[in-house]
PDB file of C-alpha atoms in Angstrom:
ATOM      1  CA  MET R   1      68.232  86.889 118.573  1.00  0.00           C
ATOM      2  CA  PRO R   2      66.479  90.259 118.733  1.00  0.00           C
ATOM      3  CA  ASP R   3      65.014  91.287 122.077  1.00  0.00           C
ATOM      4  CA  MET R   4      61.531  92.371 121.023  1.00  0.00           C
ATOM      5  CA  SER R   5      58.132  92.174 122.623  1.00  0.00           C
ATOM      6  CA  THR R   6      56.636  90.905 119.369  1.00  0.00           C
ATOM      7  CA  PRO R   7      58.195  88.127 117.245  1.00  0.00           C
ATOM      8  CA  ARG R   8      59.183  89.401 113.815  1.00  0.00           C
ATOM      9  CA  ILE R   9      59.657  87.466 110.586  1.00  0.00           C
ATOM     10  CA  LEU R  10      61.370  88.652 107.401  1.00  0.00           C
ATOM     11  CA  VAL R  11      59.775  87.309 104.212  1.00  0.00           C
ATOM     12  CA  PHE R  12      61.853  87.726 101.033  1.00  0.00           C
ATOM     13  CA  ASP R  13      60.950  87.196  97.377  1.00  0.00           C
ATOM     14  CA  SER R  14      61.728  88.667  93.980  1.00  0.00           C
ATOM     15  CA  GLY R  15      58.143  89.923  93.626  1.00  0.00           C
ATOM     16  CA  VAL R  16      54.677  89.533  95.136  1.00  0.00           C
ATOM     17  CA  GLY R  17      54.617  85.720  95.175  1.00  0.00           C
ATOM     18  CA  GLY R  18      55.988  85.625  98.703  1.00  0.00           C
ATOM     19  CA  LEU R  19      52.794  87.305  99.888  1.00  0.00           C
ATOM     20  CA  SER R  20      51.096  83.909  99.553  1.00  0.00           C
ATOM     21  CA  VAL R  21      53.600  82.577 102.094  1.00  0.00           C
ATOM     22  CA  ALA R  22      53.255  85.655 104.303  1.00  0.00           C
ATOM     23  CA  ALA R  23      49.500  85.087 104.439  1.00  0.00           C
ATOM     24  CA  CYS R  24      50.002  81.463 105.530  1.00  0.00           C
ATOM     25  CA  ILE R  25      52.432  82.550 108.233  1.00  0.00           C
ATOM     26  CA  HIS R  26      49.972  85.141 109.527  1.00  0.00           C
ATOM     27  CA  ARG R  27      47.119  82.647 109.694  1.00  0.00           C
ATOM     28  CA  ALA R  28      49.271  80.254 111.720  1.00  0.00           C
ATOM     29  CA  LEU R  29      51.069  82.897 113.811  1.00  0.00           C
ATOM     30  CA  PRO R  30      48.732  85.905 114.112  1.00  0.00           C
ATOM     31  CA  GLY R  31      50.798  87.508 116.877  1.00  0.00           C
ATOM     32  CA  ALA R  32      53.943  87.866 114.771  1.00  0.00           C
ATOM     33  CA  GLU R  33      54.975  90.970 112.853  1.00  0.00           C
ATOM     34  CA  LEU R  34      56.150  90.606 109.266  1.00  0.00           C
ATOM     35  CA  VAL R  35      58.624  92.561 107.182  1.00  0.00           C
ATOM     36  CA  TYR R  36      58.201  91.960 103.447  1.00  0.00           C
ATOM     37  CA  LEU R  37      61.213  92.481 101.162  1.00  0.00           C
ATOM     38  CA  ALA R  38      60.764  92.178  97.397  1.00  0.00           C
ATOM     39  CA  ASP R  39      63.626  92.542  94.933  1.00  0.00           C
ATOM     40  CA  ASN R  40      61.346  93.547  92.093  1.00  0.00           C
ATOM     41  CA  ALA R  41      64.201  95.532  90.525  1.00  0.00           C
ATOM     42  CA  GLY R  42      65.846  92.146  89.936  1.00  0.00           C
ATOM     43  CA  PHE R  43      62.626  90.367  88.920  1.00  0.00           C
ATOM     44  CA  PRO R  44      62.362  87.694  87.633  1.00  0.00           C
ATOM     45  CA  TYR R  45      65.038  85.684  89.422  1.00  0.00           C
ATOM     46  CA  GLY R  46      64.435  82.812  87.021  1.00  0.00           C
ATOM     47  CA  GLY R  47      66.169  84.870  84.349  1.00  0.00           C
ATOM     48  CA  GLN R  48      69.201  85.690  86.499  1.00  0.00           C
ATOM     49  CA  SER R  49      72.400  83.687  86.913  1.00  0.00           C
ATOM     50  CA  GLU R  50      72.982  81.819  90.175  1.00  0.00           C
ATOM     51  CA  GLN R  51      75.772  84.245  91.064  1.00  0.00           C
ATOM     52  CA  VAL R  52      73.502  87.263  90.638  1.00  0.00           C
ATOM     53  CA  VAL R  53      70.693  85.695  92.681  1.00  0.00           C
ATOM     54  CA  ILE R  54      73.107  84.840  95.503  1.00  0.00           C
ATOM     55  CA  ALA R  55      74.729  88.284  95.512  1.00  0.00           C
ATOM     56  CA  ARG R  56      71.474  90.232  95.412  1.00  0.00           C
ATOM     57  CA  SER R  57      69.645  88.070  97.941  1.00  0.00           C
ATOM     58  CA  CYS R  58      72.444  88.105 100.514  1.00  0.00           C
ATOM     59  CA  ALA R  59      73.131  91.832 100.174  1.00  0.00           C
ATOM     60  CA  LEU R  60      69.475  92.836 100.412  1.00  0.00           C
ATOM     61  CA  ILE R  61      68.605  90.512 103.274  1.00  0.00           C
ATOM     62  CA  GLY R  62      71.712  91.621 105.162  1.00  0.00           C
ATOM     63  CA  GLU R  63      70.747  95.278 104.792  1.00  0.00           C
ATOM     64  CA  CYS R  64      67.158  94.552 105.807  1.00  0.00           C
ATOM     65  CA  LEU R  65      68.319  92.732 108.942  1.00  0.00           C
ATOM     66  CA  ALA R  66      70.418  95.773 109.834  1.00  0.00           C
ATOM     67  CA  GLN R  67      67.267  97.906 109.732  1.00  0.00           C
ATOM     68  CA  PHE R  68      64.747  95.435 111.163  1.00  0.00           C
ATOM     69  CA  SER R  69      65.799  92.935 113.823  1.00  0.00           C
ATOM     70  CA  CYS R  70      64.054  89.664 112.962  1.00  0.00           C
ATOM     71  CA  ASP R  71      63.657  86.258 114.597  1.00  0.00           C
ATOM     72  CA  VAL R  72      63.383  84.208 111.390  1.00  0.00           C
ATOM     73  CA  ILE R  73      64.188  84.764 107.708  1.00  0.00           C
ATOM     74  CA  VAL R  74      61.909  83.134 105.136  1.00  0.00           C
ATOM     75  CA  VAL R  75      63.218  82.952 101.569  1.00  0.00           C
ATOM     76  CA  ALA R  76      59.803  82.720  99.924  1.00  0.00           C
ATOM     77  CA  CYS R  77      61.231  82.238  96.446  1.00  0.00           C
ATOM     78  CA  ASN R  78      61.823  78.801  94.971  1.00  0.00           C
ATOM     79  CA  THR R  79      64.527  79.974  92.578  1.00  0.00           C
ATOM     80  CA  ALA R  80      66.499  81.731  95.318  1.00  0.00           C
ATOM     81  CA  SER R  81      66.005  78.866  97.764  1.00  0.00           C
ATOM     82  CA  THR R  82      67.772  76.465  95.409  1.00  0.00           C
ATOM     83  CA  VAL R  83      71.039  78.420  95.584  1.00  0.00           C
ATOM     84  CA  VAL R  84      71.155  80.984  98.389  1.00  0.00           C
ATOM     85  CA  LEU R  85      70.362  79.173 101.660  1.00  0.00           C
ATOM     86  CA  PRO R  86      73.927  78.012 102.543  1.00  0.00           C
ATOM     87  CA  HIS R  87      75.251  81.523 101.909  1.00  0.00           C
ATOM     88  CA  LEU R  88      72.628  83.149 104.121  1.00  0.00           C
ATOM     89  CA  ARG R  89      73.222  80.664 106.926  1.00  0.00           C
ATOM     90  CA  ALA R  90      76.930  81.432 106.757  1.00  0.00           C
ATOM     91  CA  MET R  91      76.380  85.186 107.110  1.00  0.00           C
ATOM     92  CA  THR R  92      73.808  85.362 109.930  1.00  0.00           C
ATOM     93  CA  VAL R  93      72.797  83.548 113.106  1.00  0.00           C
ATOM     94  CA  VAL R  94      69.133  84.271 112.373  1.00  0.00           C
ATOM     95  CA  PRO R  95      67.410  80.998 111.375  1.00  0.00           C
ATOM     96  CA  VAL R  96      66.687  80.720 107.646  1.00  0.00           C
ATOM     97  CA  VAL R  97      63.756  78.860 106.092  1.00  0.00           C
ATOM     98  CA  GLY R  98      63.619  78.144 102.367  1.00  0.00           C
ATOM     99  CA  VAL R  99      60.957  76.891  99.982  1.00  0.00           C
ATOM    100  CA  VAL R 100      60.984  73.343  98.627  1.00  0.00           C
ATOM    101  CA  PRO R 101      58.449  72.167  96.020  1.00  0.00           C
ATOM    102  CA  ALA R 102      55.933  70.021  97.899  1.00  0.00           C
ATOM    103  CA  VAL R 103      56.718  66.762  96.088  1.00  0.00           C
ATOM    104  CA  LYS R 104      56.531  64.603  99.223  1.00  0.00           C
ATOM    105  CA  PRO R 105      52.998  65.647 100.305  1.00  0.00           C
ATOM    106  CA  ALA R 106      51.840  65.472  96.685  1.00  0.00           C
ATOM    107  CA  ALA R 107      52.986  61.853  96.461  1.00  0.00           C
ATOM    108  CA  ALA R 108      51.067  61.125  99.652  1.00  0.00           C
ATOM    109  CA  CYS R 109      47.896  62.661  98.157  1.00  0.00           C
ATOM    110  CA  SER R 110      47.898  61.278  94.627  1.00  0.00           C
ATOM    111  CA  VAL R 111      45.592  58.354  93.950  1.00  0.00           C
ATOM    112  CA  ASN R 112      46.448  57.611  90.321  1.00  0.00           C
ATOM    113  CA  ARG R 113      50.186  58.359  90.885  1.00  0.00           C
ATOM    114  CA  ARG R 114      50.204  61.036  88.180  1.00  0.00           C
ATOM    115  CA  ILE R 115      51.409  64.366  89.501  1.00  0.00           C
ATOM    116  CA  GLY R 116      51.782  67.685  87.750  1.00  0.00           C
ATOM    117  CA  LEU R 117      54.641  69.948  88.793  1.00  0.00           C
ATOM    118  CA  LEU R 118      54.399  73.643  87.958  1.00  0.00           C
ATOM    119  CA  ALA R 119      57.595  75.642  88.431  1.00  0.00           C
ATOM    120  CA  THR R 120      59.664  78.326  86.774  1.00  0.00           C
ATOM    121  CA  PRO R 121      61.866  77.233  83.860  1.00  0.00           C
ATOM    122  CA  ALA R 122      64.911  77.683  86.132  1.00  0.00           C
ATOM    123  CA  THR R 123      63.541  75.559  88.980  1.00  0.00           C
ATOM    124  CA  ILE R 124      62.362  72.807  86.629  1.00  0.00           C
ATOM    125  CA  GLN R 125      65.974  72.247  85.539  1.00  0.00           C
ATOM    126  CA  ARG R 126      67.579  72.151  89.006  1.00  0.00           C
ATOM    127  CA  PRO R 127      69.144  68.776  89.929  1.00  0.00           C
ATOM    128  CA  TYR R 128      67.710  69.050  93.443  1.00  0.00           C
ATOM    129  CA  LEU R 129      64.244  68.614  91.933  1.00  0.00           C
ATOM    130  CA  ASP R 130      65.326  65.289  90.434  1.00  0.00           C
ATOM    131  CA  ASP R 131      66.559  64.291  93.883  1.00  0.00           C
ATOM    132  CA  LEU R 132      63.231  65.205  95.519  1.00  0.00           C
ATOM    133  CA  ILE R 133      61.312  63.147  92.980  1.00  0.00           C
ATOM    134  CA  ALA R 134      63.660  60.173  93.300  1.00  0.00           C
ATOM    135  CA  GLU R 135      63.389  60.226  97.092  1.00  0.00           C
ATOM    136  CA  PHE R 136      59.691  60.883  97.596  1.00  0.00           C
ATOM    137  CA  ALA R 137      57.833  60.132  94.350  1.00  0.00           C
ATOM    138  CA  SER R 138      59.787  57.434  92.525  1.00  0.00           C
ATOM    139  CA  ASP R 139      56.596  55.436  91.927  1.00  0.00           C
ATOM    140  CA  CYS R 140      54.794  58.415  90.369  1.00  0.00           C
ATOM    141  CA  GLU R 141      54.675  59.828  86.870  1.00  0.00           C
ATOM    142  CA  ILE R 142      55.740  63.464  87.211  1.00  0.00           C
ATOM    143  CA  VAL R 143      54.645  65.832  84.463  1.00  0.00           C
ATOM    144  CA  ARG R 144      56.752  68.989  84.627  1.00  0.00           C
ATOM    145  CA  VAL R 145      55.631  72.333  83.252  1.00  0.00           C
ATOM    146  CA  GLY R 146      58.057  75.254  83.407  1.00  0.00           C
ATOM    147  CA  HIS R 147      56.068  78.034  81.765  1.00  0.00           C
ATOM    148  CA  PRO R 148      57.695  81.496  81.676  1.00  0.00           C
ATOM    149  CA  GLY R 149      54.402  83.405  81.714  1.00  0.00           C
ATOM    150  CA  LEU R 150      52.871  82.221  84.989  1.00  0.00           C
ATOM    151  CA  VAL R 151      54.960  84.409  87.294  1.00  0.00           C
ATOM    152  CA  SER R 152      54.322  87.539  85.224  1.00  0.00           C
ATOM    153  CA  TRP R 153      50.588  86.820  85.160  1.00  0.00           C
ATOM    154  CA  ALA R 154      50.603  86.564  88.943  1.00  0.00           C
ATOM    155  CA  GLU R 155      52.442  89.887  89.239  1.00  0.00           C
ATOM    156  CA  GLN R 156      49.787  91.545  87.071  1.00  0.00           C
ATOM    157  CA  LEU R 157      47.075  90.641  89.577  1.00  0.00           C
ATOM    158  CA  VAL R 158      48.277  93.475  91.811  1.00  0.00           C
ATOM    159  CA  GLN R 159      47.331  95.943  89.069  1.00  0.00           C
ATOM    160  CA  GLY R 160      43.861  94.441  88.805  1.00  0.00           C
ATOM    161  CA  GLY R 161      44.662  92.381  85.714  1.00  0.00           C
ATOM    162  CA  GLU R 162      43.713  88.769  85.083  1.00  0.00           C
ATOM    163  CA  PRO R 163      45.786  86.032  83.461  1.00  0.00           C
ATOM    164  CA  PRO R 164      44.857  85.211  79.851  1.00  0.00           C
ATOM    165  CA  GLN R 165      42.721  82.105  80.353  1.00  0.00           C
ATOM    166  CA  VAL R 166      43.244  80.773  76.826  1.00  0.00           C
ATOM    167  CA  GLU R 167      47.030  80.963  77.131  1.00  0.00           C
ATOM    168  CA  LEU R 168      46.900  79.481  80.614  1.00  0.00           C
ATOM    169  CA  ASP R 169      44.774  76.602  79.308  1.00  0.00           C
ATOM    170  CA  GLU R 170      47.380  75.975  76.618  1.00  0.00           C
ATOM    171  CA  ALA R 171      50.154  75.985  79.218  1.00  0.00           C
ATOM    172  CA  MET R 172      48.264  73.394  81.283  1.00  0.00           C
ATOM    173  CA  ALA R 173      47.709  71.088  78.278  1.00  0.00           C
ATOM    174  CA  PRO R 174      50.440  68.574  79.288  1.00  0.00           C
ATOM    175  CA  LEU R 175      48.823  68.110  82.703  1.00  0.00           C
ATOM    176  CA  ARG R 176      45.416  67.637  81.131  1.00  0.00           C
ATOM    177  CA  ALA R 177      46.743  65.160  78.565  1.00  0.00           C
ATOM    178  CA  ASN R 178      48.338  63.034  81.288  1.00  0.00           C
ATOM    179  CA  ALA R 179      45.263  63.081  83.555  1.00  0.00           C
ATOM    180  CA  VAL R 180      47.138  64.199  86.663  1.00  0.00           C
ATOM    181  CA  ASP R 181      45.057  64.169  89.840  1.00  0.00           C
ATOM    182  CA  THR R 182      47.457  66.256  91.953  1.00  0.00           C
ATOM    183  CA  VAL R 183      49.440  69.386  91.103  1.00  0.00           C
ATOM    184  CA  VAL R 184      52.432  70.824  92.957  1.00  0.00           C
ATOM    185  CA  LEU R 185      52.611  74.618  92.888  1.00  0.00           C
ATOM    186  CA  GLY R 186      56.395  74.873  92.762  1.00  0.00           C
ATOM    187  CA  CYS R 187      56.588  78.659  92.855  1.00  0.00           C
ATOM    188  CA  THR R 188      55.221  80.965  95.541  1.00  0.00           C
ATOM    189  CA  HIS R 189      53.544  83.112  92.877  1.00  0.00           C
ATOM    190  CA  TYR R 190      51.317  80.264  91.731  1.00  0.00           C
ATOM    191  CA  PRO R 191      48.857  80.113  94.665  1.00  0.00           C
ATOM    192  CA  LEU R 192      47.784  83.602  93.566  1.00  0.00           C
ATOM    193  CA  LEU R 193      46.650  82.038  90.270  1.00  0.00           C
ATOM    194  CA  LEU R 194      44.618  79.223  91.834  1.00  0.00           C
ATOM    195  CA  PRO R 195      41.156  80.460  90.743  1.00  0.00           C
ATOM    196  CA  TRP R 196      42.275  80.379  87.108  1.00  0.00           C
ATOM    197  CA  LEU R 197      44.264  77.164  87.459  1.00  0.00           C
ATOM    198  CA  ARG R 198      41.245  75.384  88.931  1.00  0.00           C
ATOM    199  CA  LYS R 199      39.132  76.634  86.044  1.00  0.00           C
ATOM    200  CA  SER R 200      41.693  75.275  83.591  1.00  0.00           C
ATOM    201  CA  LEU R 201      42.041  71.883  85.335  1.00  0.00           C
ATOM    202  CA  PRO R 202      38.727  71.108  87.079  1.00  0.00           C
ATOM    203  CA  GLU R 203      39.577  67.405  87.160  1.00  0.00           C
ATOM    204  CA  VAL R 204      42.528  67.932  89.531  1.00  0.00           C
ATOM    205  CA  ASN R 205      41.635  66.802  93.047  1.00  0.00           C
ATOM    206  CA  THR R 206      44.485  68.338  95.044  1.00  0.00           C
ATOM    207  CA  TRP R 207      46.624  71.442  94.676  1.00  0.00           C
ATOM    208  CA  VAL R 208      49.706  71.355  96.899  1.00  0.00           C
ATOM    209  CA  GLU R 209      51.676  74.446  97.908  1.00  0.00           C
ATOM    210  CA  SER R 210      54.436  75.073 100.432  1.00  0.00           C
ATOM    211  CA  GLY R 211      53.058  77.985 102.460  1.00  0.00           C
ATOM    212  CA  GLU R 212      51.513  76.012 105.309  1.00  0.00           C
ATOM    213  CA  ALA R 213      54.611  73.838 105.703  1.00  0.00           C
ATOM    214  CA  ILE R 214      56.770  76.963 105.865  1.00  0.00           C
ATOM    215  CA  ALA R 215      54.490  78.435 108.535  1.00  0.00           C
ATOM    216  CA  ARG R 216      54.844  75.251 110.587  1.00  0.00           C
ATOM    217  CA  ARG R 217      58.631  75.415 110.286  1.00  0.00           C
ATOM    218  CA  VAL R 218      58.648  79.052 111.379  1.00  0.00           C
ATOM    219  CA  GLY R 219      56.479  78.095 114.356  1.00  0.00           C
ATOM    220  CA  PHE R 220      58.925  75.337 115.279  1.00  0.00           C
ATOM    221  CA  LEU R 221      61.865  77.759 115.191  1.00  0.00           C
ATOM    222  CA  LEU R 222      59.997  80.270 117.345  1.00  0.00           C
ATOM    223  CA  GLU R 223      59.203  77.484 119.789  1.00  0.00           C
ATOM    224  CA  GLN R 224      62.919  76.673 119.986  1.00  0.00           C
ATOM    225  CA  SER R 225      63.616  80.278 120.995  1.00  0.00           C
ATOM    226  CA  GLY R 226      60.719  80.410 123.449  1.00  0.00           C
ATOM    227  CA  ARG R 227      58.630  82.821 121.374  1.00  0.00           C
ATOM    228  CA  LEU R 228      55.898  80.603 119.954  1.00  0.00           C
ATOM    229  CA  THR R 229      53.234  81.548 122.508  1.00  0.00           C
ATOM    230  CA  GLU R 230      53.620  85.238 121.636  1.00  0.00           C
ATOM    231  CA  ALA R 231      53.457  84.455 117.923  1.00  0.00           C
ATOM    232  CA  GLU R 232      50.321  82.325 118.270  1.00  0.00           C
ATOM    233  CA  THR R 233      48.452  84.894 120.377  1.00  0.00           C
ATOM    234  CA  THR R 234      46.423  87.340 118.297  1.00  0.00           C
ATOM    235  CA  ARG R 235      47.372  90.897 119.156  1.00  0.00           C
ATOM    236  CA  ALA R 236      44.588  93.057 120.547  1.00  0.00           C
ATOM    237  CA  ASP R 237      45.912  96.332 119.151  1.00  0.00           C
ATOM    238  CA  GLY R 238      44.607  95.723 115.625  1.00  0.00           C
ATOM    239  CA  ALA R 239      47.929  96.883 114.185  1.00  0.00           C
ATOM    240  CA  PRO R 240      48.799  96.005 110.567  1.00  0.00           C
ATOM    241  CA  VAL R 241      50.421  92.602 110.132  1.00  0.00           C
ATOM    242  CA  VAL R 242      53.241  93.824 107.874  1.00  0.00           C
ATOM    243  CA  ILE R 243      55.125  96.659 109.546  1.00  0.00           C
ATOM    244  CA  GLN R 244      56.929  97.501 106.303  1.00  0.00           C
ATOM    245  CA  ALA R 245      56.939  96.283 102.711  1.00  0.00           C
ATOM    246  CA  CYS R 246      60.185  97.173 100.933  1.00  0.00           C
ATOM    247  CA  PHE R 247      60.462  97.062  97.135  1.00  0.00           C
ATOM    248  CA  THR R 248      63.812  97.567  95.429  1.00  0.00           C
ATOM    249  CA  GLY R 249      62.009  98.933  92.378  1.00  0.00           C
ATOM    250  CA  ALA R 250      58.829 100.965  92.220  1.00  0.00           C
ATOM    251  CA  ALA R 251      56.147  99.751  94.603  1.00  0.00           C
ATOM    252  CA  PRO R 252      53.375  98.068  92.589  1.00  0.00           C
ATOM    253  CA  GLY R 253      50.241 100.144  92.274  1.00  0.00           C
ATOM    254  CA  ASP R 254      47.385  99.048  94.546  1.00  0.00           C
ATOM    255  CA  ILE R 255      49.760  96.827  96.545  1.00  0.00           C
ATOM    256  CA  ALA R 256      48.301  98.059  99.860  1.00  0.00           C
ATOM    257  CA  TYR R 257      44.789  97.049  98.795  1.00  0.00           C
ATOM    258  CA  PHE R 258      46.058  93.736  97.405  1.00  0.00           C
ATOM    259  CA  MET R 259      47.749  92.892 100.696  1.00  0.00           C
ATOM    260  CA  MET R 260      44.706  93.925 102.711  1.00  0.00           C
ATOM    261  CA  GLU R 261      42.542  91.608 100.597  1.00  0.00           C
ATOM    262  CA  MET R 262      44.967  88.786 101.422  1.00  0.00           C
ATOM    263  CA  GLY R 263      44.526  89.489 105.132  1.00  0.00           C
ATOM    264  CA  ILE R 264      47.995  90.971 105.647  1.00  0.00           C
ATOM    265  CA  ALA R 265      47.470  94.725 105.932  1.00  0.00           C
ATOM    266  CA  VAL R 266      50.645  96.792 105.640  1.00  0.00           C
ATOM    267  CA  ALA R 267      51.644  99.833 107.729  1.00  0.00           C
ATOM    268  CA  ARG R 268      54.331 101.311 105.455  1.00  0.00           C
ATOM    269  CA  ILE R 269      55.407 100.755 101.863  1.00  0.00           C
ATOM    270  CA  SER R 270      58.833 101.727 100.515  1.00  0.00           C
ATOM    271  CA  GLY R 271      59.294 101.854  96.769  1.00  0.00           C
ATOM    272  CA  GLN R 272      62.852 102.287  95.468  1.00  0.00           C
ATOM    273  CA  TRP R 273      63.863 101.088  98.947  1.00  0.00           C
ATOM    274  CA  PRO R 274      67.006 102.975 100.057  1.00  0.00           C
ATOM    275  CA  GLY R 275      68.374  99.776 101.543  1.00  0.00           C
ATOM    276  CA  ALA R 276      68.817  98.430  98.027  1.00  0.00           C
ATOM    277  CA  THR R 277      71.214 101.270  97.224  1.00  0.00           C
ATOM    278  CA  ALA R 278      73.072 100.722 100.481  1.00  0.00           C
ATOM    279  CA  ALA R 279      73.378  97.042  99.612  1.00  0.00           C
ATOM    280  CA  GLY R 280      74.713  97.887  96.155  1.00  0.00           C
ATOM    281  CA  SER R 281      71.836  96.073  94.439  1.00  0.00           C
ATOM    282  CA  VAL R 282      70.525  98.915  92.282  1.00  0.00           C
TER     283      VAL R 282
END
């Protein structure tokens, strides 16, 4: 593990969705530094083959670890988490945390046993999702929606855009028709859309995401390495939370302001990150 005075966590996604997870980690562990790595040159991962997602994720994360010693890796991308975790764990001793759709806590919350599951079209079709439902929500009616537009609408928020409410309402029609009382946000981009999702489905009582559970897991791993106290102690220096945000493509406009508004101010932003070239991913 890296010998650093401040615990450091690498958060990886294909775009800006992982920022929702980064914000949860910061709220739980305000003393930790974050490195944010976004493969927006390969976005969206839902449209890539498993082999491409594995190759890009492993190469980019490996190069990032060579530049920034980190205590924990968080794969804050549902699509990547379904295929890449065993490969990452085989290539590094740094603990790896993935994202799992929060089916289990949703089943614990639902009163009428009707649960909506929002995910990317790729994640919706993964067999592991069937296994999660069979294990934790077999007594529930699960209404799955794998809409291709949600992730792109979330990405547009960085540019100051808003999702088209009429189209979003149409996408949510199956959940409305089945009177779900709980919705699983099965993609890390989707918490960014919550204001519009709540407007579309005001009757939903509970929205369940994975960010807080990931933060707890990261805290557990830091505790195992004796670094939890440092991570939980708010730093007095007022330094930015994210020491560097690396984008394999162009850095999104207004990303610094967007991150500041989320409570995770960034010190440095690298668009067309050179590490992507070194990793052979661009």
